[in-house]
Coordinates of C-alpha atoms in Angstrom, one line a residue:
Chain Z
X1 CA -108.1 -31.8 -44.7
X2 CA -110.5 -34.3 -45.9
X3 CA -109.6 -37.9 -45.9
X4 CA -111.4 -41.2 -46.5
X5 CA -110.3 -44.4 -45.1
X6 CA -110.1 -47.2 -47.5
X7 CA -112.9 -49.6 -47.0
X8 CA -110.6 -52.5 -47.4
X9 CA -109.5 -54.6 -44.4
X10 CA -105.9 -54.2 -43.6
X11 CA -105.9 -56.0 -40.3
X12 CA -104.1 -59.0 -41.8
X13 CA -101.0 -57.0 -42.1
X14 CA -99.2 -58.0 -39.0
X15 CA -95.8 -56.5 -39.7
X16 CA -95.5 -53.1 -38.2
X17 CA -92.9 -51.0 -40.0
X18 CA -91.0 -48.9 -37.5
X19 CA -88.4 -47.5 -39.8
X20 CA -90.0 -45.6 -42.6
X21 CA -86.8 -44.2 -44.0
X22 CA -85.8 -45.6 -47.3
X23 CA -89.3 -46.5 -48.2
X24 CA -89.9 -45.9 -51.9
X25 CA -92.8 -43.7 -53.0
X26 CA -94.0 -43.4 -56.6
X27 CA -95.6 -40.0 -57.5
X28 CA -97.9 -40.1 -60.5
X29 CA -98.9 -36.6 -61.6
X30 CA -98.9 -34.9 -64.9
X31 CA -98.0 -31.5 -63.3
X32 CA -94.1 -31.5 -63.1
X33 CA -94.2 -28.7 -60.5
X34 CA -96.2 -30.9 -58.2
X35 CA -94.0 -33.9 -58.8
X36 CA -91.0 -31.7 -57.9
X37 CA -92.3 -30.0 -54.8
X38 CA -93.9 -33.2 -53.5
X39 CA -90.6 -35.0 -54.2
X40 CA -88.7 -32.4 -52.2
X41 CA -91.0 -32.8 -49.2
X42 CA -90.7 -36.6 -49.2
X43 CA -87.0 -36.6 -49.7
X44 CA -86.6 -34.2 -46.8
X45 CA -88.1 -37.0 -44.6
X46 CA -85.8 -39.6 -46.0
X47 CA -88.0 -41.3 -48.5
X48 CA -86.8 -42.5 -51.8
X49 CA -88.9 -40.8 -54.6
X50 CA -89.9 -42.3 -58.0
X51 CA -91.6 -40.0 -60.6
X52 CA -94.1 -40.6 -63.3
X53 CA -95.9 -38.0 -65.4
X54 CA -98.9 -39.9 -66.7
X55 CA -101.1 -42.8 -65.7
X56 CA -99.4 -45.1 -68.2
X57 CA -95.9 -44.2 -67.1
X58 CA -97.0 -44.7 -63.5
X59 CA -98.2 -48.2 -64.1
X60 CA -95.0 -49.1 -66.0
X61 CA -92.8 -47.7 -63.2
X62 CA -95.0 -49.5 -60.7
X63 CA -94.2 -52.9 -62.4
X64 CA -90.5 -52.1 -62.8
X65 CA -89.8 -50.6 -59.4
X66 CA -92.4 -52.1 -57.1
X67 CA -92.8 -49.0 -54.8
X68 CA -94.1 -49.1 -51.2
X69 CA -96.6 -46.3 -51.6
X70 CA -98.4 -44.4 -54.4
X71 CA -99.3 -40.8 -54.5
X72 CA -101.7 -40.3 -57.4
X73 CA -103.1 -37.2 -59.0
X74 CA -106.8 -37.6 -59.9
X75 CA -107.2 -35.4 -63.0
X76 CA -104.4 -35.9 -65.4
X77 CA -104.8 -35.8 -69.1
X78 CA -108.2 -37.3 -68.8
X79 CA -110.9 -36.4 -66.2
X80 CA -110.4 -39.4 -63.9
X81 CA -107.1 -40.9 -65.1
X82 CA -106.1 -41.3 -61.4
X83 CA -109.0 -43.5 -60.8
X84 CA -108.1 -45.7 -63.7
X85 CA -104.6 -46.0 -62.3
X86 CA -106.1 -47.1 -59.0
X87 CA -108.3 -49.6 -60.7
X88 CA -105.3 -51.1 -62.5
X89 CA -103.4 -51.3 -59.2
X90 CA -106.3 -53.1 -57.5
X91 CA -106.5 -55.6 -60.4
X92 CA -102.9 -56.6 -60.0
X93 CA -102.5 -58.8 -57.0
X94 CA -98.9 -57.6 -56.6
X95 CA -100.0 -54.0 -56.0
X96 CA -103.5 -54.5 -54.6
X97 CA -102.6 -54.1 -51.0
X98 CA -100.0 -51.3 -51.4
X99 CA -101.1 -48.1 -49.7
X100 CA -102.3 -45.3 -52.0
X101 CA -102.9 -41.6 -51.5
X102 CA -105.0 -39.7 -54.0
X103 CA -104.3 -36.0 -54.4
X104 CA -106.3 -33.5 -56.4
X105 CA -106.8 -29.8 -57.1
X106 CA -110.6 -30.3 -57.2
X107 CA -112.3 -28.5 -54.3
X108 CA -113.3 -31.2 -51.9
X109 CA -114.9 -29.1 -49.3
X110 CA -117.7 -27.7 -51.4
X111 CA -120.9 -29.1 -50.1
X112 CA -122.5 -29.0 -53.5
X113 CA -119.9 -30.4 -55.7
X114 CA -121.1 -33.0 -58.2
X115 CA -118.0 -35.0 -58.6
X116 CA -118.6 -38.7 -57.9
X117 CA -116.8 -39.3 -54.7
X118 CA -117.0 -43.1 -54.9
X119 CA -114.2 -42.9 -57.5
X120 CA -111.9 -41.9 -54.7
X121 CA -112.8 -44.3 -52.1
X122 CA -110.3 -47.0 -53.1
X123 CA -107.5 -45.0 -51.6
X124 CA -106.3 -44.7 -48.1
X125 CA -106.4 -41.0 -48.1
X126 CA -107.8 -38.3 -50.4
X127 CA -106.0 -35.0 -50.0
X128 CA -106.5 -31.6 -51.6
X129 CA -103.8 -29.7 -53.2
X130 CA -101.9 -27.7 -52.0
X131 CA -101.0 -30.1 -49.2
X132 CA -98.9 -28.4 -46.5
X133 CA -95.6 -30.4 -46.2
X134 CA -96.2 -31.4 -42.6
X135 CA -99.7 -32.7 -43.5
X136 CA -98.4 -34.7 -46.4
X137 CA -95.7 -36.4 -44.3
X138 CA -98.2 -37.2 -41.6
X139 CA -100.5 -38.9 -44.1
X140 CA -97.7 -40.7 -45.9
X141 CA -96.5 -42.1 -42.5
X142 CA -100.1 -43.2 -41.6
X143 CA -100.5 -44.9 -45.0
X144 CA -97.2 -46.8 -44.9
X145 CA -97.3 -47.8 -41.2
Chain W
X1 CA -131.2 -47.7 -80.9
X2 CA -132.0 -48.9 -77.4
X3 CA -134.9 -46.5 -77.1
X4 CA -136.4 -47.6 -80.4
X5 CA -136.1 -51.2 -79.3
X6 CA -137.7 -50.3 -76.1
X7 CA -140.8 -48.8 -77.6
X8 CA -141.3 -51.5 -80.2
X9 CA -142.4 -53.4 -77.2
X10 CA -144.2 -50.7 -75.2
X11 CA -146.4 -50.9 -72.1
X12 CA -150.0 -49.9 -73.0
X13 CA -152.8 -49.3 -70.5
X14 CA -156.4 -49.4 -71.6
X15 CA -159.0 -47.8 -69.3
X16 CA -162.5 -48.6 -70.5
X17 CA -165.7 -49.9 -68.9
X18 CA -166.7 -51.9 -72.0
X19 CA -165.3 -55.5 -71.8
X20 CA -165.5 -56.1 -75.5
X21 CA -163.5 -53.0 -76.3
X22 CA -160.9 -53.8 -73.6
X23 CA -160.4 -57.3 -74.9
X24 CA -160.2 -56.3 -78.6
X25 CA -157.7 -53.5 -77.8
X26 CA -155.6 -56.0 -75.8
X27 CA -155.7 -58.6 -78.6
X28 CA -154.8 -56.2 -81.3
X29 CA -151.9 -54.5 -79.4
X30 CA -150.5 -57.7 -78.0
X31 CA -150.3 -59.0 -81.5
X32 CA -148.2 -55.9 -82.3
X33 CA -145.8 -57.0 -79.6
X34 CA -146.8 -54.6 -76.8
X35 CA -147.5 -55.5 -73.2
X36 CA -151.1 -54.6 -72.5
X37 CA -153.0 -54.2 -69.2
X38 CA -156.4 -52.9 -68.6
X39 CA -158.6 -51.3 -66.0
X40 CA -162.4 -51.1 -66.0
X41 CA -162.7 -47.7 -64.3
X42 CA -160.8 -44.5 -63.5
X43 CA -159.7 -45.3 -60.0
X44 CA -158.4 -48.8 -61.0
X45 CA -156.7 -47.2 -64.0
X46 CA -154.8 -44.8 -61.8
X47 CA -153.7 -47.7 -59.5
X48 CA -152.5 -49.7 -62.5
X49 CA -150.8 -46.7 -63.9
X50 CA -148.6 -46.3 -60.8
X51 CA -147.2 -49.8 -60.8
X52 CA -147.3 -50.6 -64.5
X53 CA -145.5 -47.4 -65.8
X54 CA -147.1 -47.4 -69.2
X55 CA -145.7 -45.6 -72.2
X56 CA -149.2 -45.0 -73.5
X57 CA -152.7 -44.9 -72.0
X58 CA -156.0 -45.3 -73.9
X59 CA -158.8 -43.7 -71.9
X60 CA -162.5 -44.0 -72.6
X61 CA -164.0 -40.5 -72.0
X62 CA -167.4 -41.9 -71.0
X63 CA -167.2 -44.2 -68.0
X64 CA -169.3 -44.6 -64.9
X65 CA -167.7 -43.2 -61.8
X66 CA -164.6 -41.1 -62.4
X67 CA -164.9 -39.5 -65.8
X68 CA -162.3 -40.0 -68.5
X69 CA -161.5 -36.3 -68.4
X70 CA -160.7 -36.4 -64.7
X71 CA -158.5 -39.5 -65.2
X72 CA -156.8 -37.7 -68.0
X73 CA -156.0 -34.7 -65.8
X74 CA -154.7 -36.8 -63.0
X75 CA -152.5 -38.8 -65.3
X76 CA -151.2 -35.6 -66.9
X77 CA -150.1 -34.3 -63.5
X78 CA -148.5 -37.7 -62.6
X79 CA -146.4 -37.8 -65.8
X80 CA -146.9 -35.4 -68.7
X81 CA -144.5 -37.5 -70.8
X82 CA -146.8 -40.5 -70.9
X83 CA -148.9 -40.5 -74.1
X84 CA -152.6 -40.3 -73.5
X85 CA -155.1 -41.1 -76.2
X86 CA -158.9 -40.7 -75.5
X87 CA -161.5 -43.0 -76.9
X88 CA -164.7 -41.2 -77.8
X89 CA -168.1 -41.8 -79.4
X90 CA -169.0 -39.9 -82.6
X91 CA -171.3 -37.4 -80.9
X92 CA -168.6 -36.1 -78.6
X93 CA -165.9 -34.8 -80.9
X94 CA -166.0 -31.5 -79.1
X95 CA -165.1 -33.2 -75.8
X96 CA -162.2 -34.9 -77.6
X97 CA -160.9 -31.5 -78.5
X98 CA -161.3 -30.5 -74.8
X99 CA -159.3 -33.6 -73.9
X100 CA -156.5 -32.6 -76.2
X101 CA -156.3 -29.2 -74.5
X102 CA -156.0 -31.1 -71.2
X103 CA -153.0 -33.1 -72.3
X104 CA -154.3 -35.9 -74.5
X105 CA -152.0 -36.5 -77.5
X106 CA -154.8 -37.7 -79.8
X107 CA -158.3 -39.2 -79.9
X108 CA -159.8 -42.2 -81.6
X109 CA -163.5 -42.2 -82.4
X110 CA -165.6 -45.3 -81.8
X111 CA -166.1 -47.7 -83.6
X112 CA -162.5 -48.1 -84.9
X113 CA -160.8 -50.8 -87.0
X114 CA -157.7 -52.7 -85.7
X115 CA -155.6 -50.8 -88.3
X116 CA -156.8 -47.4 -87.1
X117 CA -156.0 -48.4 -83.5
X118 CA -152.5 -49.6 -84.5
X119 CA -151.8 -46.5 -86.5
X120 CA -152.7 -44.1 -83.7
X121 CA -150.9 -46.1 -81.0
X122 CA -147.8 -46.3 -83.2
X123 CA -147.8 -42.6 -83.8
X124 CA -148.3 -42.0 -80.1
X125 CA -145.3 -44.2 -79.3
X126 CA -143.2 -42.4 -81.8
X127 CA -144.0 -39.2 -79.9
X128 CA -143.2 -40.9 -76.6
X129 CA -139.8 -41.9 -78.0
X130 CA -139.0 -38.3 -79.0
X131 CA -140.0 -37.1 -75.5
X132 CA -137.8 -39.6 -73.8
X133 CA -134.9 -38.7 -76.1
X134 CA -135.4 -35.0 -75.5
X135 CA -135.3 -35.6 -71.7
X136 CA -132.2 -37.7 -71.9
X137 CA -130.6 -34.9 -73.9
X138 CA -131.5 -32.3 -71.3
X139 CA -130.0 -34.4 -68.5
X140 CA -126.9 -34.9 -70.6
X141 CA -126.5 -31.2 -71.2
X142 CA -126.8 -30.5 -67.5
X143 CA -124.2 -33.1 -66.8
X144 CA -121.9 -31.6 -69.3
X145 CA -122.4 -28.1 -67.8
X146 CA -121.5 -29.4 -64.3
X147 CA -118.5 -31.3 -65.5
X148 CA -117.4 -28.2 -67.4
X149 CA -117.6 -26.1 -64.3
X150 CA -115.7 -28.7 -62.3
X151 CA -113.1 -28.8 -65.0
X152 CA -112.7 -25.0 -65.1
X153 CA -112.5 -25.0 -61.3
X154 CA -109.7 -27.5 -61.5
X155 CA -107.8 -25.5 -64.2
X156 CA -108.1 -22.3 -62.1
X157 CA -107.0 -24.0 -58.9
X158 CA -104.2 -26.2 -60.2
X159 CA -101.6 -23.5 -61.0
X160 CA -102.3 -21.7 -57.7
X161 CA -102.1 -24.9 -55.8
X162 CA -98.8 -25.7 -57.4
X163 CA -97.4 -22.3 -56.5
X164 CA -98.6 -22.5 -52.9
X165 CA -97.0 -25.9 -52.5
X166 CA -93.6 -24.5 -53.8
X167 CA -93.9 -21.6 -51.4
X168 CA -94.5 -23.9 -48.5
X169 CA -91.6 -26.1 -49.4
X170 CA -89.4 -23.0 -49.4
X171 CA -90.9 -21.9 -46.1
X172 CA -90.1 -25.2 -44.5
X173 CA -86.4 -24.6 -45.5
X174 CA -86.4 -27.6 -47.9
X175 CA -84.9 -25.5 -50.6
X176 CA -82.2 -24.0 -48.5
X177 CA -82.0 -21.2 -45.9
X178 CA -84.5 -18.3 -46.2
X179 CA -83.8 -14.8 -44.7
X180 CA -86.4 -13.7 -42.2
X181 CA -87.6 -10.9 -44.4
X182 CA -88.0 -13.2 -47.4
X183 CA -89.8 -15.6 -45.2
X184 CA -92.2 -12.9 -44.2
X185 CA -92.9 -12.0 -47.8
X186 CA -93.3 -15.6 -48.9
X187 CA -95.8 -16.1 -46.0
X188 CA -97.8 -13.2 -47.3
X189 CA -97.8 -14.7 -50.8
X190 CA -98.9 -18.0 -49.4
X191 CA -101.8 -16.4 -47.4
X192 CA -103.0 -14.3 -50.4
X193 CA -103.0 -17.3 -52.7
X194 CA -104.8 -19.5 -50.2
X195 CA -107.4 -16.7 -50.0
X196 CA -107.7 -16.8 -53.7
X197 CA -108.3 -20.5 -53.7
X198 CA -111.0 -20.1 -51.2
X199 CA -112.6 -17.4 -53.4
X200 CA -112.6 -19.7 -56.4
X201 CA -114.2 -22.5 -54.3
X202 CA -116.9 -20.3 -53.0
X203 CA -117.7 -18.8 -56.4
X204 CA -117.8 -22.1 -58.2
X205 CA -120.0 -23.6 -55.5
X206 CA -122.4 -20.7 -55.9
X207 CA -122.4 -21.1 -59.7
X208 CA -123.2 -24.8 -59.6
X209 CA -125.7 -24.6 -56.7
X210 CA -128.8 -26.5 -57.6
X211 CA -131.7 -26.1 -55.2
X212 CA -133.5 -29.2 -56.6
X213 CA -130.5 -31.3 -56.0
X214 CA -130.1 -29.9 -52.5
X215 CA -133.7 -30.7 -51.7
X216 CA -133.1 -34.3 -52.5
X217 CA -131.0 -34.5 -49.4
X218 CA -133.4 -32.7 -47.1
X219 CA -133.8 -34.2 -43.6
X220 CA -135.1 -33.1 -40.2
X221 CA -132.7 -30.5 -38.8
X222 CA -132.5 -29.2 -35.3
X223 CA -131.3 -25.6 -35.5
X224 CA -130.0 -25.4 -31.9
X225 CA -127.7 -28.3 -32.5
X226 CA -126.5 -26.7 -35.7
X227 CA -125.9 -23.4 -33.9
X228 CA -123.9 -25.1 -31.1
X229 CA -121.7 -26.9 -33.7
X230 CA -121.0 -23.7 -35.6
X231 CA -120.2 -21.8 -32.4
X232 CA -117.8 -24.6 -31.4
X233 CA -116.1 -24.3 -34.7
X234 CA -115.7 -20.5 -34.4
X235 CA -114.8 -20.5 -30.7
X236 CA -111.1 -19.9 -31.3
X237 CA -111.6 -17.0 -33.7
X238 CA -113.9 -15.4 -31.2
X239 CA -111.4 -15.9 -28.4
X240 CA -108.7 -14.4 -30.5
X241 CA -110.8 -11.2 -30.8
X242 CA -112.0 -11.5 -27.2
X243 CA -115.6 -11.6 -28.5
X244 CA -118.1 -13.2 -26.2
X245 CA -120.4 -15.8 -27.9
X246 CA -123.7 -16.8 -26.4
X247 CA -126.7 -18.9 -27.4
X248 CA -130.3 -18.5 -26.3
X249 CA -132.3 -21.3 -27.6
X250 CA -136.0 -22.0 -26.9
X251 CA -136.5 -25.5 -25.4
X252 CA -137.9 -28.1 -27.8
X253 CA -137.8 -25.8 -30.7
X254 CA -139.5 -27.7 -33.7
X255 CA -137.3 -29.2 -36.4
X256 CA -137.1 -27.8 -39.9
X257 CA -136.6 -29.6 -43.2
X258 CA -133.3 -28.8 -44.7
X259 CA -129.9 -29.7 -45.8
X260 CA -127.5 -29.8 -42.9
X261 CA -124.4 -29.2 -45.0
X262 CA -126.0 -26.1 -46.6
X263 CA -127.3 -24.7 -43.3
X264 CA -123.9 -25.2 -41.8
X265 CA -122.6 -22.8 -44.4
X266 CA -125.4 -20.3 -43.4
X267 CA -124.6 -20.5 -39.7
X268 CA -120.8 -20.4 -40.1
X269 CA -121.1 -17.3 -42.4
X270 CA -123.4 -15.3 -40.2
X271 CA -121.8 -16.1 -36.9
X272 CA -118.3 -15.8 -38.5
X273 CA -119.2 -12.4 -39.9
X274 CA -120.5 -11.3 -36.5
X275 CA -117.2 -12.1 -35.0
X276 CA -115.1 -10.7 -37.8
X277 CA -116.9 -7.4 -38.0
X278 CA -116.9 -6.9 -34.3
X279 CA -114.9 -4.8 -31.9
X280 CA -112.5 -6.2 -29.3
X281 CA -114.5 -7.5 -26.3
X282 CA -117.7 -7.3 -28.3
X283 CA -120.7 -9.6 -28.0
X284 CA -122.4 -12.0 -30.4
X285 CA -125.7 -13.4 -29.4
X286 CA -127.4 -16.2 -31.2
X287 CA -131.1 -16.8 -30.6
X288 CA -133.3 -19.6 -31.8
X289 CA -137.1 -19.6 -31.2
X290 CA -140.4 -20.5 -32.7
X291 CA -142.6 -17.8 -34.3
X292 CA -145.9 -18.7 -36.0
X293 CA -145.1 -21.3 -38.6
X294 CA -141.4 -20.6 -38.6
X295 CA -138.3 -21.3 -36.6
X296 CA -136.3 -18.1 -36.3
X297 CA -132.5 -17.8 -36.0
X298 CA -131.0 -14.5 -35.0
X299 CA -127.4 -13.4 -34.9
X300 CA -127.0 -10.1 -33.1
X301 CA -123.7 -8.3 -32.5
X302 CA -122.6 -5.0 -31.1
X303 CA -119.9 -4.6 -33.6
X304 CA -119.1 -2.0 -36.2
X305 CA -122.5 -2.0 -38.0
X306 CA -123.4 -1.3 -41.6
X307 CA -124.2 2.1 -42.9
X308 CA -127.8 2.5 -44.1
X309 CA -126.9 3.1 -47.8
X310 CA -124.9 -0.1 -47.9
X311 CA -127.6 -2.3 -46.5
X312 CA -129.5 -3.0 -49.7
X313 CA -126.4 -4.4 -51.4
X314 CA -124.9 -6.6 -48.8
X315 CA -126.4 -9.8 -50.3
X316 CA -125.0 -9.1 -53.7
X317 CA -122.2 -11.3 -55.0
X318 CA -118.7 -9.7 -54.6
X319 CA -120.1 -6.7 -52.8
X320 CA -118.0 -5.7 -49.8
X321 CA -118.9 -2.8 -47.6
X322 CA -115.3 -2.0 -47.1
X323 CA -113.9 -2.8 -50.5
X324 CA -110.5 -1.3 -49.9
X325 CA -107.5 -3.5 -50.7
X326 CA -105.9 -2.5 -47.5
X327 CA -109.0 -3.1 -45.5
X328 CA -108.1 -4.6 -42.1
X329 CA -110.7 -7.3 -42.6
X330 CA -110.4 -9.5 -45.6
X331 CA -113.3 -11.4 -47.2
X332 CA -114.5 -12.7 -50.5
X333 CA -117.7 -10.7 -50.7
X334 CA -119.5 -14.0 -51.3
X335 CA -120.5 -15.0 -47.8
X336 CA -123.8 -13.3 -47.6
X337 CA -124.7 -14.1 -51.2
X338 CA -124.3 -17.8 -50.3
X339 CA -126.3 -17.3 -47.1
X340 CA -129.2 -15.7 -49.1
X341 CA -129.1 -18.4 -51.8
X342 CA -129.3 -21.1 -49.2
X343 CA -132.0 -19.5 -47.2
X344 CA -134.1 -18.9 -50.3
X345 CA -133.6 -22.6 -51.4
X346 CA -135.0 -23.6 -48.0
X347 CA -138.2 -21.6 -48.6
X348 CA -137.1 -19.2 -45.8
X349 CA -136.5 -15.4 -45.5
X350 CA -133.6 -13.3 -44.3
X351 CA -133.7 -9.8 -43.0
X352 CA -131.1 -7.5 -41.6
X353 CA -131.2 -4.5 -39.2
X354 CA -128.1 -2.5 -38.5
X355 CA -127.0 0.7 -36.9
X356 CA -123.6 2.0 -37.9
X357 CA -121.3 2.0 -35.0
X358 CA -123.8 0.1 -32.8
X359 CA -124.2 -3.3 -34.3
X360 CA -126.0 -5.6 -36.7
X361 CA -128.8 -8.1 -36.4
X362 CA -129.5 -10.8 -38.9
X363 CA -132.7 -12.8 -38.7
X364 CA -133.6 -15.9 -40.7
X365 CA -137.0 -17.5 -40.7
X366 CA -137.2 -21.1 -41.9
X367 CA -140.6 -22.9 -42.2
X368 CA -141.0 -25.5 -39.4
X369 CA -142.0 -29.1 -40.1
X370 CA -145.7 -29.6 -39.6
X371 CA -146.6 -33.2 -38.9
X372 CA -150.0 -33.8 -40.5
X373 CA -152.4 -35.7 -38.3
X374 CA -154.0 -38.7 -40.0
X375 CA -157.2 -37.7 -41.6
X376 CA -156.6 -34.0 -41.6

């Protein structure tokens, strides 16, 4: 599993959240099967799950529901829609400091891939689909805590 | 539009030993809106060329010191896309033709009028614009091709990834209880699909592999360190098969120039294969030593070996010696094709020696870095 730590400083967050249960997670992915299986994994650990099936819907839900964590697919209808979502989240000061996990089906291990990695760096973690359930929960916990 | 704008105000370099000619060229072309710099001999001209990045160079063929023809040849090898126009006296039209064979775009005979100079320079800059556009187009096409492959890879991977994630959710019991036989079957589905994802990754990576791009990331590489790292990674799979791994590395072996990330792939594949196609309690010996101008890397095993008739094909894509579906050892058939591609891209060579039932030996030679002494 490859992950990149967000280069942002989070040290000013003094509050340590011990109880993760009941935290609300917004999944933004245009693949309904992923939204469903990812939702099942998160619910099994006690999280509340919100769903959005496009970048636009994701940003609307974000405004309306104010979730605690975002799980965002990189390639949706457009090539880097996920990155656009992240940009919008960063621009808004209400969501700027919320943890984000980017998930993609793009092969991340290939040493020769040409995809611009910088685009992903604004997330706490970058995970490759399929994410084993235990792995996903581990990263969600790390990102929220 | 931007390109045209750019060349309406072009950088022009004049290399000529005659002061009057330099000054009049500068005056005429500056009035046309160009930025003009000059040099009074060939060596100076080459120096200015490197920092000024001209779009067009006017070169007098007859100069003391380095001849115009030599300057032309050197500029052509520096950047063939820069327009070169030679200035020549009437008696030397044949040398002007010679110059055009050596990369000059046009020639202008002395004496010339301001209008003649402007006309020839304008035409030269038009050619320059076309060359720049063509190059931009080629780069664009390559980018589209790579994006396309990355898109196809994504489309191939996405449905498999979605399926695998469902299977793993079911296996975790998140969709209700699963009988032990169903669990066994689902686990097999999961494994097979993950293998397929791996196959797609490898194949795509081989398809988009670009040796030039790789060479941009070349650095000094210590092969002994790489071997240790790879053996550390494969330690557990060797232990599982009770295969003994050993490394025999010559002390202070020279570094080579290479891409660590690509060589890692080479080491992992070769050592991984030596473990995979071995017998229980077999041996894998890795050797690193200097030989003439190369650093050699050997992987020797006393495993199952490869039959003679299969040896010539082992580096082919998708070729597997044991291609049976129920073969006890699974593989993509791409590992050695990747190894060969990587070794070739490093200017190295790979050879294999095998005796069926006795074992296999792979040997890679990679050119070592030669540090040139000053003045040699």
